[in-house]
PDB file of C-alpha atoms in Angstrom:
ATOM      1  CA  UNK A   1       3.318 -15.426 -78.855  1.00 59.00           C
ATOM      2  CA  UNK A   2       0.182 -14.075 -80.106  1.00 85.00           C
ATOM      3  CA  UNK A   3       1.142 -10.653 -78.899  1.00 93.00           C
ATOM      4  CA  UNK A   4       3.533  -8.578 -80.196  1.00 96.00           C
ATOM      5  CA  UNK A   5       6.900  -6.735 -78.236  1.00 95.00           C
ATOM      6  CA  UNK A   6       5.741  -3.694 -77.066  1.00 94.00           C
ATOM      7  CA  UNK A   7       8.645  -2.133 -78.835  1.00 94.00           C
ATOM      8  CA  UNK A   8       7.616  -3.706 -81.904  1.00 94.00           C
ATOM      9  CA  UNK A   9       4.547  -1.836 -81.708  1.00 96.00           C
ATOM     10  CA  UNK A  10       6.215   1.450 -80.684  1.00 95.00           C
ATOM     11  CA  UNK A  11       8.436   1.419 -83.540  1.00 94.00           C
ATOM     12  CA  UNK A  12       6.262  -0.256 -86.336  1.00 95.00           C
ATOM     13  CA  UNK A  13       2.911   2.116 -85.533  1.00 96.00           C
ATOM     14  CA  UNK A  14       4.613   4.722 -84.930  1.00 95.00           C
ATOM     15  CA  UNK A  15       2.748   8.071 -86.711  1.00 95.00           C
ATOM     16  CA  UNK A  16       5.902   9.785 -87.923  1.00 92.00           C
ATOM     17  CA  UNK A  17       5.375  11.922 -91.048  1.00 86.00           C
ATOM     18  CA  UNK A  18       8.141  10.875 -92.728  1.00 86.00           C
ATOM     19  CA  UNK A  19       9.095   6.866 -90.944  1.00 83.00           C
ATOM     20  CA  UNK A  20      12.676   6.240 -92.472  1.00 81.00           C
ATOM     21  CA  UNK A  21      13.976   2.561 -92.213  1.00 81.00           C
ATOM     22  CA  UNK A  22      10.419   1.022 -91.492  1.00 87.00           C
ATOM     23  CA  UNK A  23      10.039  -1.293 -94.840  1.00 85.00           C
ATOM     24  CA  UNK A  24       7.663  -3.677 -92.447  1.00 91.00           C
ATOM     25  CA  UNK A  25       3.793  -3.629 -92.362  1.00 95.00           C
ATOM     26  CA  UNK A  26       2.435  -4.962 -89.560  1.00 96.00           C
ATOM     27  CA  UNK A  27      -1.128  -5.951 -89.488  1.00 97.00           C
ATOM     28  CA  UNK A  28      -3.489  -6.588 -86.336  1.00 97.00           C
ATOM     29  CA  UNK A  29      -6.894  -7.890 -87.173  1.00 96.00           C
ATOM     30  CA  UNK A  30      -9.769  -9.069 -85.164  1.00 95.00           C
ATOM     31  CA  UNK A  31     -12.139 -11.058 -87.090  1.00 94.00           C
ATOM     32  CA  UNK A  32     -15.847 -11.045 -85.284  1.00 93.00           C
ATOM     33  CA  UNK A  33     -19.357 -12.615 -86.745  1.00 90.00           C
ATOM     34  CA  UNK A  34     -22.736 -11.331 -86.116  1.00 83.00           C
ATOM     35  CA  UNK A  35     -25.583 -12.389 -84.553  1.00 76.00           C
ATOM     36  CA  UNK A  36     -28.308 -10.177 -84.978  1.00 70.00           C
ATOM     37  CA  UNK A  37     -28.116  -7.849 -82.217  1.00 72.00           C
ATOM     38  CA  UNK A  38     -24.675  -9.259 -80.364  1.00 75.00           C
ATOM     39  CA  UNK A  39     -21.219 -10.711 -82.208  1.00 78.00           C
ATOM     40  CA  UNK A  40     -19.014 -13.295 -81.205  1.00 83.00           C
ATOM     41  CA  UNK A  41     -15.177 -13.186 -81.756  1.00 83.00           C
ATOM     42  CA  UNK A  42     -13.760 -15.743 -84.111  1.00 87.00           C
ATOM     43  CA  UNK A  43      -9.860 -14.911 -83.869  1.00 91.00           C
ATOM     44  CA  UNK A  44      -7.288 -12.188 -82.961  1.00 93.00           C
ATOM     45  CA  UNK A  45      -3.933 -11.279 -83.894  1.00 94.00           C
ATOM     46  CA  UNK A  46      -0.997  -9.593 -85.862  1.00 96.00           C
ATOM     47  CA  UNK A  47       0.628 -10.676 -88.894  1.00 95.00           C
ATOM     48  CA  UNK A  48       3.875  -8.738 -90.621  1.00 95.00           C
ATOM     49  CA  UNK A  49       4.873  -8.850 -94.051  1.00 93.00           C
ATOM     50  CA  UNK A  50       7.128 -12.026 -95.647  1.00 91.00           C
ATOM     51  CA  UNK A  51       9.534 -11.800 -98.055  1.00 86.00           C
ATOM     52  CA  UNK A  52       7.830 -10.765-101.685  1.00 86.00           C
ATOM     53  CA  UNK A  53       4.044 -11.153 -99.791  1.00 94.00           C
ATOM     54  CA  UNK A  54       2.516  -8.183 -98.697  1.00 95.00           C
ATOM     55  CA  UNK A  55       0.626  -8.179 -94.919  1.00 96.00           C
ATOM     56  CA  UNK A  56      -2.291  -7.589 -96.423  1.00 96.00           C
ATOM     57  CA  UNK A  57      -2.341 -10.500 -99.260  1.00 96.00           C
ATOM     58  CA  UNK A  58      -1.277 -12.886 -96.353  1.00 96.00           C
ATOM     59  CA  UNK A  59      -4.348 -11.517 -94.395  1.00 96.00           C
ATOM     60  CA  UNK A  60      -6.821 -12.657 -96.980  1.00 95.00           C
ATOM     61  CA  UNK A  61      -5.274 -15.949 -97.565  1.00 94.00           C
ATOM     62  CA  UNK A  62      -5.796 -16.667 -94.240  1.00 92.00           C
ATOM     63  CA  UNK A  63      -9.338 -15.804 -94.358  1.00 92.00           C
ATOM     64  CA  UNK A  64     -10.310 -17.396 -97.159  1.00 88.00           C
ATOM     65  CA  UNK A  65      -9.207 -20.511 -95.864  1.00 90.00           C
ATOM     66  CA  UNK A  66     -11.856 -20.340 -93.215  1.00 88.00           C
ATOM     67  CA  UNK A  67     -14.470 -20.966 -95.572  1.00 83.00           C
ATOM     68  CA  UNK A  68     -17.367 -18.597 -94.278  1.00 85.00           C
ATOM     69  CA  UNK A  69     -20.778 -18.769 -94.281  1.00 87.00           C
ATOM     70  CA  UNK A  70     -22.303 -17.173 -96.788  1.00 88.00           C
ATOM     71  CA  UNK A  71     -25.656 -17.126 -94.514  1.00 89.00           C
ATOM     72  CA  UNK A  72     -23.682 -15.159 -91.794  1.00 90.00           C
ATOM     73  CA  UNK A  73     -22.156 -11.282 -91.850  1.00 92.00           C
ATOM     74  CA  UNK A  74     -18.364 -11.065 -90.389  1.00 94.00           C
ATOM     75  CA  UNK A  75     -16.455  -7.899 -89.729  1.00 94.00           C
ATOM     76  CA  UNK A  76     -13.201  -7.694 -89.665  1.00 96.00           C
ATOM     77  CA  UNK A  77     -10.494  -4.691 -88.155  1.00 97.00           C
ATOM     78  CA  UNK A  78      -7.145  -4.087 -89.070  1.00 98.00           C
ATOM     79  CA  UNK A  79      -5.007  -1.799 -87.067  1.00 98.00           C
ATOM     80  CA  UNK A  80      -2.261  -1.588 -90.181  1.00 97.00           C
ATOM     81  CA  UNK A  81       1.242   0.567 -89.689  1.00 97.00           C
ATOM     82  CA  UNK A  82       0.852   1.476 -93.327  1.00 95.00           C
ATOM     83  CA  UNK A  83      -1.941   2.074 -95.724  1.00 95.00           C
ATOM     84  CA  UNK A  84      -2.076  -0.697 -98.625  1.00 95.00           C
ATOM     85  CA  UNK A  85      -0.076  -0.038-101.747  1.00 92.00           C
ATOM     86  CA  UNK A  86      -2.245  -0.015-105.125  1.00 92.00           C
ATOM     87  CA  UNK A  87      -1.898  -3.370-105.839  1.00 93.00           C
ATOM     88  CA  UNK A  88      -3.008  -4.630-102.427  1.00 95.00           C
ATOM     89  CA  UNK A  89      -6.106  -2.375-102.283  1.00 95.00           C
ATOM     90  CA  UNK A  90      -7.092  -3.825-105.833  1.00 95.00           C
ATOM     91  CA  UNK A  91      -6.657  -6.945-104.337  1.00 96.00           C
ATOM     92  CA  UNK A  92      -8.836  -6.020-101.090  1.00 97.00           C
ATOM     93  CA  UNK A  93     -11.506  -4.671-102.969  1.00 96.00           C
ATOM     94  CA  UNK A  94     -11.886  -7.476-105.113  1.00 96.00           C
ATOM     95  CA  UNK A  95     -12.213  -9.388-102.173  1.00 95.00           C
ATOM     96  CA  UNK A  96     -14.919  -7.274-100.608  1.00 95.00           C
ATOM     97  CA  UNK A  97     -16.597  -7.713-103.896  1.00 94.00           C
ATOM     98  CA  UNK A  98     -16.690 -11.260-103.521  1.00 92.00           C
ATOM     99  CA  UNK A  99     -17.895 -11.265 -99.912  1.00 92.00           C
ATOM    100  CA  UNK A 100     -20.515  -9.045 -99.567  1.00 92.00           C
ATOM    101  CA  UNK A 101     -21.394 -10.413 -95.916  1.00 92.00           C
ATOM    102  CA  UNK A 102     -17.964  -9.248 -94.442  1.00 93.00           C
ATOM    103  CA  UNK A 103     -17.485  -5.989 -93.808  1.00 95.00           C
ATOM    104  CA  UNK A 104     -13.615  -4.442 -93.724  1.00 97.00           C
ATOM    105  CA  UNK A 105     -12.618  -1.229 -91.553  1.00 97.00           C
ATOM    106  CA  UNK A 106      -8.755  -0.467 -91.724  1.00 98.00           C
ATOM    107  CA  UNK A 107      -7.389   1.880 -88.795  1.00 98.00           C
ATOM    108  CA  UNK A 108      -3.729   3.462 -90.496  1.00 97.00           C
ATOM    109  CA  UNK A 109      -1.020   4.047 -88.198  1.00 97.00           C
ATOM    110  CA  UNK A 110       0.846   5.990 -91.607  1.00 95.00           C
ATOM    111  CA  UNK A 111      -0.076   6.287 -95.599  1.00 93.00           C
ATOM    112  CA  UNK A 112       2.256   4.949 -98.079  1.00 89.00           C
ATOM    113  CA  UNK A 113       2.928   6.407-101.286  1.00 79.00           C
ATOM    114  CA  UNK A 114       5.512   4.729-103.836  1.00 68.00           C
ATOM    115  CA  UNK A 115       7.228   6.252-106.508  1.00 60.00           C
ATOM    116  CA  UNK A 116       4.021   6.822-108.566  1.00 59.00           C
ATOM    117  CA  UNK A 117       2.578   9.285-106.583  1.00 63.00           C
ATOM    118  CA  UNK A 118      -1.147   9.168-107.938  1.00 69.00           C
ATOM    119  CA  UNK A 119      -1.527   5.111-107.905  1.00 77.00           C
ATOM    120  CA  UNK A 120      -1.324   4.487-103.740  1.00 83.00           C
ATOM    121  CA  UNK A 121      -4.240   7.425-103.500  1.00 86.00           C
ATOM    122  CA  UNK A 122      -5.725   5.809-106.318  1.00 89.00           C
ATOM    123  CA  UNK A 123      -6.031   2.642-105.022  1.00 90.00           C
ATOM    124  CA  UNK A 124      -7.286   4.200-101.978  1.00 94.00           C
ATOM    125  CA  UNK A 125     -10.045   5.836-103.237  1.00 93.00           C
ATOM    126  CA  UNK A 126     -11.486   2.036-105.203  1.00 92.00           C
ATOM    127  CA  UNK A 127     -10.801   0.295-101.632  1.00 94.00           C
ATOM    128  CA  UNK A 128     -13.453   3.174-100.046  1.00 94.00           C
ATOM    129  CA  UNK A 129     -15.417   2.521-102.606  1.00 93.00           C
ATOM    130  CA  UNK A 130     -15.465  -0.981-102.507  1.00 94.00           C
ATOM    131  CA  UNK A 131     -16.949  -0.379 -99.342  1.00 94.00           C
ATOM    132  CA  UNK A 132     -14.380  -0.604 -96.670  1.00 96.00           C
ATOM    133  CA  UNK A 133     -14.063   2.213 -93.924  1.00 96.00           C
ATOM    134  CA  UNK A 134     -10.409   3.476 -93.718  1.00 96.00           C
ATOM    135  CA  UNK A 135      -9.365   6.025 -91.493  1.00 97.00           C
ATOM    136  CA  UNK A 136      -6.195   7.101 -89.643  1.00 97.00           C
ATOM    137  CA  UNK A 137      -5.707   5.729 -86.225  1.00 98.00           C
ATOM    138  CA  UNK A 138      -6.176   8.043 -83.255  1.00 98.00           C
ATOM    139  CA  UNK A 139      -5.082   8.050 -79.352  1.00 98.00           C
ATOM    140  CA  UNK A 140      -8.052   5.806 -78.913  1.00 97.00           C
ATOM    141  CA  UNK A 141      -6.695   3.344 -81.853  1.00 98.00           C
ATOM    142  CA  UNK A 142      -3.246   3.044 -80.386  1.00 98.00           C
ATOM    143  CA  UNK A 143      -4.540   2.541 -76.667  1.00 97.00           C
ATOM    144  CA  UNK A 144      -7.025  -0.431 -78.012  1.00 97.00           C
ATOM    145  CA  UNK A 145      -4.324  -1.865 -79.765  1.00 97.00           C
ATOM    146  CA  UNK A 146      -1.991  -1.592 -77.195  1.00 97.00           C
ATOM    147  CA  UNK A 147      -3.946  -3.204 -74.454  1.00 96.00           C
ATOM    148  CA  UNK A 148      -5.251  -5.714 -77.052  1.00 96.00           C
ATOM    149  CA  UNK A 149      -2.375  -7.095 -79.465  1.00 96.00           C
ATOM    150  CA  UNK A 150       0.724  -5.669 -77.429  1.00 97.00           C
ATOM    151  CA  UNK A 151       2.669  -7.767 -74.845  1.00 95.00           C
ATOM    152  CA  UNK A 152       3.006  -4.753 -72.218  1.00 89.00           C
ATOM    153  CA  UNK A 153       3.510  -6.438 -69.099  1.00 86.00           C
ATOM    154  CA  UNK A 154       0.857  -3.991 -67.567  1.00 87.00           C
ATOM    155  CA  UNK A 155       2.121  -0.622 -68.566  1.00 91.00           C
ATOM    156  CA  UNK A 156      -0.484   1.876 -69.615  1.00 94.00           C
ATOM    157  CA  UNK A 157      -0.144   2.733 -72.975  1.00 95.00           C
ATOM    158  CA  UNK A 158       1.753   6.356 -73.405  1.00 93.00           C
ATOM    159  CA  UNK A 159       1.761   8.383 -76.620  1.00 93.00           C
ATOM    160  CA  UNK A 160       4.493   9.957 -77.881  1.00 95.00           C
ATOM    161  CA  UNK A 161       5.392  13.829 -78.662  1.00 95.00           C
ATOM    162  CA  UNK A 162       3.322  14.318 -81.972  1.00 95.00           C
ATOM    163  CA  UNK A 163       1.011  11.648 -81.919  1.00 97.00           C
ATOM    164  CA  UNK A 164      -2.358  13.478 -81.748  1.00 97.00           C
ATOM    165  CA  UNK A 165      -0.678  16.287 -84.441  1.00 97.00           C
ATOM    166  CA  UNK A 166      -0.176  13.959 -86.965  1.00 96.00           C
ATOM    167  CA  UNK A 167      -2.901  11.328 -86.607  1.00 97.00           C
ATOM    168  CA  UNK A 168      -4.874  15.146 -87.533  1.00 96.00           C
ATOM    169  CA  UNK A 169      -2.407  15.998 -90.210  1.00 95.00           C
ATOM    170  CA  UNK A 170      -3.133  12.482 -91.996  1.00 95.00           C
ATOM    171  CA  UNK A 171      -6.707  12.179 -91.555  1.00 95.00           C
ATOM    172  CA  UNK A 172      -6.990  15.649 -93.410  1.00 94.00           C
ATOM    173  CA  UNK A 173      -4.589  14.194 -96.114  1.00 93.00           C
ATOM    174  CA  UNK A 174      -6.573  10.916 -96.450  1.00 94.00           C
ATOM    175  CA  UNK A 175      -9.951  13.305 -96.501  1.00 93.00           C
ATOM    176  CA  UNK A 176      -8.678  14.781 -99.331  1.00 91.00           C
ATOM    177  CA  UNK A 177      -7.802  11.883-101.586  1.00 90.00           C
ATOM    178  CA  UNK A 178     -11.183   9.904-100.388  1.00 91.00           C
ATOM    179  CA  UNK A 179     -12.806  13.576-101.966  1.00 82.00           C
ATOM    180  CA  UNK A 180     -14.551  12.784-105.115  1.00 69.00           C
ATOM    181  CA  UNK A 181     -12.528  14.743-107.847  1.00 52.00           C
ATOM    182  CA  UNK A 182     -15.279  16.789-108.504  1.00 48.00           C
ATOM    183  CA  UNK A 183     -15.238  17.774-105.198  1.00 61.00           C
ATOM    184  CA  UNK A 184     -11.391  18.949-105.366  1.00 54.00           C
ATOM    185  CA  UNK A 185     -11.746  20.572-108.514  1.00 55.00           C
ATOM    186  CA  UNK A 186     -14.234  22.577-106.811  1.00 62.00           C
ATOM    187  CA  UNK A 187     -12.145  23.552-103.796  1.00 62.00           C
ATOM    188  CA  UNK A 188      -9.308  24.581-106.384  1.00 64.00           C
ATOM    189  CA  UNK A 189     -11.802  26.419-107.954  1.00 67.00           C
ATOM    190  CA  UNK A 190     -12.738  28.426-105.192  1.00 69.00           C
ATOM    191  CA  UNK A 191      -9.214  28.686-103.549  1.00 71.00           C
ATOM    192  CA  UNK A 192      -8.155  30.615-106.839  1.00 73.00           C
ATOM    193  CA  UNK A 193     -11.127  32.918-106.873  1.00 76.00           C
ATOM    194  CA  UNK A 194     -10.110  34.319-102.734  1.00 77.00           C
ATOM    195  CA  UNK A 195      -6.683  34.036-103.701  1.00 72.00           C
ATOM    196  CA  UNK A 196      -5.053  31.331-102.159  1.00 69.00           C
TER     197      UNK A 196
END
């Protein structure tokens, strides 16, 4: 199936602070090409990681198989359960580098950080600036996702206790590592002069 078990989805995506026992990424992607003013939809669906490949490095070896046209702009969408680990966004960017008539935007269920703290936001930071929009997925994100990838035998989609509280708690934390350092040094700055 194309579609993914509804409780799948509920467990994979969901926005827990702190998501013990989920070691999966699960990626759903729609893949769309432009045409001036309208765009056409090329190809749906979800993809999980495989044993010693990443979601995301599966992802763009599937796309790159397709042989685009350079003469044509794609976008693409992920709806991801975890942000890309530094490696991964290295190897997105690059690939955005390479393509500069795709566009990427990644919708985060949850960030990941490893054992070195500093590389996942890191890697983060060269992905934005790569050019790819990343942001944490809201009520909106789960509800298109779950009426579009999720097999849910017609049940309205239904978030769960702390869903809106932490899709805001993340989005501030991914603000502040997309921040130019400049820009934090400057907060820290000011937060020592009032105090705080």
């Amino acid at each position: 199936s194309i579609l993914m078990h509804r409780k799948l989805f509920l467990y994979n995506f969901r926005n827990l602070l702190k998501a013990k026992g989920r070691r999966e990424t699960y990626l759903c992607f729609v893949v769309k090409r432009r045409d001036s003013a309208t765009s056409c939809s090329l190809d749906f669906g979800y993809l999980r990681n495989q044993m010693g490949c990443h979601v995301e490095m599966l992802f763009l070896r599937y796309i790159a198989a397709w042989d685009l046209d350079p003469g044509r702009c794609y976008r693409i969408t992920w709806f991801t359960s975890w942000s890309p680990c530094y490696d991964c966004a290295q190897h997105i960017a690059s690939f955005l580098r390479s393509y500069p008539n795709l566009s990427l935007r990644i919708f985060m269920a949850r960030l990941y950080f490893c054992e070195d703290r500093k590389a996942e936001p890191e890697g983060l930071r060269r992905l934005h600036k790569a050019g790819a929009q990343i942001a944490i997925m809201t009520f909106k994100d789960f509800f298109y996702c779950w009426n579009t990838f999720v097999e849910n035998k017609e049940k309205a989609f239904r978030g769960w206790e702390g869903l809106h509280e932490n899709s805001v708690h993340l989005a501030r934390k991914l603000r502040r590592i997309l921040l130019p350092l400049y820009e934090v040094d400057d907060l820290r700055d000011a937060f020592k002069i009032l105090g705080l």
